[in-house]
Amino acid sequence: MMRNKSNLEEREALLKAGTSIFYLSESDKGYSTYSPGRIGTRHLQVPLMFLGMLIGYSLRVTLSVAIVAMTDTKHNYTGFKVFDWNKDQQANVLSSFLWGYIVTQIPFGYLADTWSARKLLFLGIGANGVASLLIPWLAGKWSWQAVCAARVCMGLGQGCLLPGFQTLLSRWVPPSEKVRLGTDSVLARSY
């Protein structure tokens, strides 16, 4: 009880000095300080997270739009190769992203917390981008199964997106700003 009273007195002294403080977690030894009204690292991270989420979701839905032109034999005025995929094959190609995405949510959440959320996001979104770039080549040279494999790899890579962002927000944003900044960074999903 005495320790808690000492912590309260220390917090009050810091607040009187004009510094707002918060605990990172119960296990942390010290305080993290920030000055209200100033732009900090967290304010620079939120637009980057917004762009990262926007890029991730754009990569996710690109094939959903492109598959219409890739398989439309009636209106091919572009001269590009048209693939003879039936509706079941198209559905498998589009749903294969989720096969990899669902599997990695919990493991990547653990990795983001214990290893490095930034490195995990870099590797995951990088792998997602490479797999997305390979899809036209795989569709032309191989078959719809190869495109499914690339989409599974995209899902595996994008499984780190939400756990990584949530880990970064939990470490960099004080509790009083988590709702606003967290909402701002995740709003890219609706665009």
Short mmCIF file of C-alpha atoms in Angstrom, two decimals:
data_model
loop_
_atom_site.label_atom_id
_atom_site.label_comp_id
_atom_site.label_asym_id
_atom_site.label_seq_id
_atom_site.Cartn_x
_atom_site.Cartn_y
_atom_site.Cartn_z
CA MET A 1 0.00 0.00 0.00
CA MET A 2 2.85 2.34 0.78
CA ARG A 3 4.34 1.76 -2.68
CA ASN A 4 1.07 2.76 -4.37
CA LYS A 5 0.87 5.94 -2.32
CA SER A 6 4.44 6.79 -3.30
CA ASN A 7 3.58 6.23 -6.97
CA LEU A 8 0.54 8.48 -6.66
CA GLU A 9 2.61 11.24 -5.10
CA GLU A 10 5.20 10.90 -7.84
CA ARG A 11 2.50 11.06 -10.52
CA GLU A 12 0.95 14.15 -8.93
CA ALA A 13 4.36 15.86 -8.85
CA LEU A 14 4.89 15.10 -12.52
CA LEU A 15 1.42 16.37 -13.39
CA LYS A 16 2.04 19.61 -11.49
CA ALA A 17 5.25 20.05 -13.44
CA GLY A 18 3.20 20.02 -16.64
CA THR A 19 4.16 16.54 -17.81
CA SER A 20 1.46 14.01 -18.40
CA ILE A 21 2.47 10.41 -17.73
CA PHE A 22 1.12 6.95 -18.30
CA TYR A 23 2.19 3.38 -17.63
CA LEU A 24 3.26 1.27 -20.58
CA SER A 25 2.30 -1.87 -18.64
CA GLU A 26 2.35 -3.20 -15.12
CA SER A 27 5.73 -4.86 -15.68
CA ASP A 28 7.50 -1.69 -16.86
CA LYS A 29 9.89 -0.17 -14.38
CA GLY A 30 9.52 3.45 -15.30
CA TYR A 31 7.24 6.01 -16.78
CA SER A 32 6.95 7.11 -20.35
CA THR A 33 6.38 10.82 -20.57
CA TYR A 34 4.77 12.90 -23.25
CA SER A 35 3.73 16.48 -23.52
CA PRO A 36 0.13 17.05 -24.52
CA GLY A 37 -0.41 19.17 -27.60
CA ARG A 38 2.89 18.31 -29.23
CA ILE A 39 3.41 16.13 -32.25
CA GLY A 40 5.17 12.96 -31.27
CA THR A 41 6.27 9.77 -32.95
CA ARG A 42 2.80 8.35 -32.54
CA HIS A 43 1.31 11.15 -34.66
CA LEU A 44 3.73 10.34 -37.47
CA GLN A 45 3.04 6.62 -37.19
CA VAL A 46 -0.72 6.96 -37.58
CA PRO A 47 -0.62 8.33 -41.17
CA LEU A 48 1.94 5.65 -42.03
CA MET A 49 -0.33 2.99 -40.54
CA PHE A 50 -3.24 4.45 -42.49
CA LEU A 51 -1.23 4.19 -45.72
CA GLY A 52 -0.07 0.69 -44.82
CA MET A 53 -3.64 -0.42 -44.20
CA LEU A 54 -4.75 1.21 -47.44
CA ILE A 55 -2.00 -0.55 -49.41
CA GLY A 56 -2.73 -3.87 -47.71
CA TYR A 57 -6.43 -3.74 -48.46
CA SER A 58 -5.75 -2.54 -52.01
CA LEU A 59 -3.52 -5.56 -52.60
CA ARG A 60 -6.22 -7.76 -51.14
CA VAL A 61 -9.01 -6.62 -53.46
CA THR A 62 -7.00 -6.12 -56.66
CA LEU A 63 -7.71 -9.59 -57.99
CA SER A 64 -11.39 -9.32 -57.05
CA VAL A 65 -11.65 -6.53 -59.61
CA ALA A 66 -9.20 -7.97 -62.16
CA ILE A 67 -10.72 -11.44 -62.29
CA VAL A 68 -13.76 -10.05 -64.10
CA ALA A 69 -11.63 -8.88 -67.03
CA MET A 70 -9.36 -11.94 -66.82
CA THR A 71 -12.24 -14.36 -67.40
CA ASP A 72 -14.67 -12.38 -69.57
CA THR A 73 -14.58 -13.99 -73.02
CA LYS A 74 -17.50 -11.97 -74.42
CA HIS A 75 -16.06 -8.48 -74.03
CA ASN A 76 -12.32 -8.90 -74.59
CA TYR A 77 -11.43 -5.77 -76.55
CA THR A 78 -8.03 -5.32 -74.97
CA GLY A 79 -6.16 -8.15 -76.66
CA PHE A 80 -4.99 -9.62 -73.34
CA LYS A 81 -5.17 -13.33 -72.68
CA VAL A 82 -8.50 -14.48 -71.29
CA PHE A 83 -8.53 -17.43 -68.90
CA ASP A 84 -11.14 -20.13 -69.14
CA TRP A 85 -11.83 -20.45 -65.43
CA ASN A 86 -15.28 -21.58 -64.38
CA LYS A 87 -17.15 -20.05 -61.43
CA ASP A 88 -15.84 -22.65 -58.95
CA GLN A 89 -12.25 -22.01 -59.97
CA GLN A 90 -12.77 -18.26 -59.70
CA ALA A 91 -14.27 -18.73 -56.25
CA ASN A 92 -11.29 -20.83 -55.19
CA VAL A 93 -8.87 -18.20 -56.46
CA LEU A 94 -10.67 -15.41 -54.61
CA SER A 95 -11.17 -17.32 -51.36
CA SER A 96 -7.63 -18.69 -51.20
CA PHE A 97 -6.42 -15.40 -49.72
CA LEU A 98 -8.40 -16.13 -46.57
CA TRP A 99 -6.86 -19.59 -46.20
CA GLY A 100 -3.50 -18.03 -45.40
CA TYR A 101 -4.89 -14.98 -43.64
CA ILE A 102 -6.87 -16.88 -40.99
CA VAL A 103 -4.00 -19.20 -40.11
CA THR A 104 -1.53 -16.45 -39.23
CA GLN A 105 -3.53 -14.04 -37.06
CA ILE A 106 -2.64 -15.53 -33.66
CA PRO A 107 0.97 -16.56 -34.44
CA PHE A 108 1.73 -13.15 -35.94
CA GLY A 109 0.13 -11.43 -32.96
CA TYR A 110 2.51 -13.35 -30.72
CA LEU A 111 5.49 -12.56 -32.97
CA ALA A 112 4.61 -8.87 -33.14
CA ASP A 113 4.51 -8.74 -29.35
CA THR A 114 7.67 -10.73 -28.66
CA TRP A 115 9.90 -10.02 -31.66
CA SER A 116 9.31 -6.80 -33.61
CA ALA A 117 6.07 -5.47 -35.04
CA ARG A 118 7.90 -3.19 -37.48
CA LYS A 119 10.06 -5.97 -38.93
CA LEU A 120 7.09 -8.31 -39.09
CA LEU A 121 5.03 -5.71 -40.97
CA PHE A 122 7.91 -5.04 -43.35
CA LEU A 123 8.38 -8.72 -44.15
CA GLY A 124 4.67 -9.49 -44.34
CA ILE A 125 3.65 -6.63 -46.58
CA GLY A 126 6.80 -7.12 -48.68
CA ALA A 127 5.94 -10.80 -49.24
CA ASN A 128 2.38 -9.77 -50.00
CA GLY A 129 3.55 -7.32 -52.65
CA VAL A 130 5.90 -9.83 -54.29
CA ALA A 131 3.16 -12.48 -54.42
CA SER A 132 0.79 -9.92 -55.92
CA LEU A 133 3.32 -9.06 -58.63
CA LEU A 134 3.74 -12.75 -59.48
CA ILE A 135 0.03 -13.39 -60.07
CA PRO A 136 -0.10 -12.31 -63.76
CA TRP A 137 2.96 -14.41 -64.59
CA LEU A 138 1.62 -17.42 -62.67
CA ALA A 139 -1.78 -17.15 -64.34
CA GLY A 140 -0.22 -16.97 -67.80
CA LYS A 141 2.46 -19.65 -67.40
CA TRP A 142 0.78 -22.05 -65.03
CA SER A 143 -2.84 -22.39 -63.99
CA TRP A 144 -5.44 -21.18 -61.55
CA GLN A 145 -3.91 -23.47 -58.87
CA ALA A 146 -0.67 -21.47 -59.04
CA VAL A 147 -2.66 -18.27 -58.62
CA CYS A 148 -4.35 -19.86 -55.58
CA ALA A 149 -0.92 -20.63 -54.13
CA ALA A 150 0.15 -17.00 -54.64
CA ARG A 151 -3.07 -15.80 -53.01
CA VAL A 152 -2.43 -18.08 -50.01
CA CYS A 153 1.05 -16.52 -49.73
CA MET A 154 -0.58 -13.08 -49.89
CA GLY A 155 -2.87 -14.08 -47.04
CA LEU A 156 0.06 -15.38 -45.04
CA GLY A 157 1.88 -12.10 -45.56
CA GLN A 158 -1.11 -9.94 -44.72
CA GLY A 159 -1.90 -11.85 -41.56
CA CYS A 160 0.54 -9.58 -39.75
CA LEU A 161 -1.28 -6.36 -40.68
CA LEU A 162 -3.78 -6.00 -37.85
CA PRO A 163 -1.72 -7.69 -35.09
CA GLY A 164 1.31 -5.58 -36.02
CA PHE A 165 -0.63 -2.33 -36.06
CA GLN A 166 -2.33 -3.09 -32.77
CA THR A 167 1.01 -3.90 -31.17
CA LEU A 168 2.53 -0.64 -32.42
CA LEU A 169 -0.47 1.33 -31.17
CA SER A 170 -0.35 -0.34 -27.77
CA ARG A 171 3.32 0.54 -27.35
CA TRP A 172 3.39 4.07 -28.75
CA VAL A 173 0.06 5.65 -27.94
CA PRO A 174 -0.97 6.71 -24.44
CA PRO A 175 -4.32 5.41 -23.15
CA SER A 176 -6.00 8.79 -23.45
CA GLU A 177 -5.34 8.89 -27.22
CA LYS A 178 -5.67 5.21 -28.15
CA VAL A 179 -9.26 5.38 -29.33
CA ARG A 180 -8.78 8.39 -31.59
CA LEU A 181 -5.42 7.43 -33.08
CA GLY A 182 -6.34 3.76 -33.31
CA THR A 183 -9.50 4.60 -35.20
CA ASP A 184 -7.65 6.97 -37.52
CA SER A 185 -5.08 4.34 -38.45
CA VAL A 186 -7.61 1.58 -39.08
CA LEU A 187 -10.09 3.73 -41.01
CA ALA A 188 -8.29 2.90 -44.26
CA ARG A 189 -10.28 -0.34 -44.36
CA SER A 190 -13.41 1.61 -45.20
CA TYR A 191 -11.88 3.41 -48.19
#
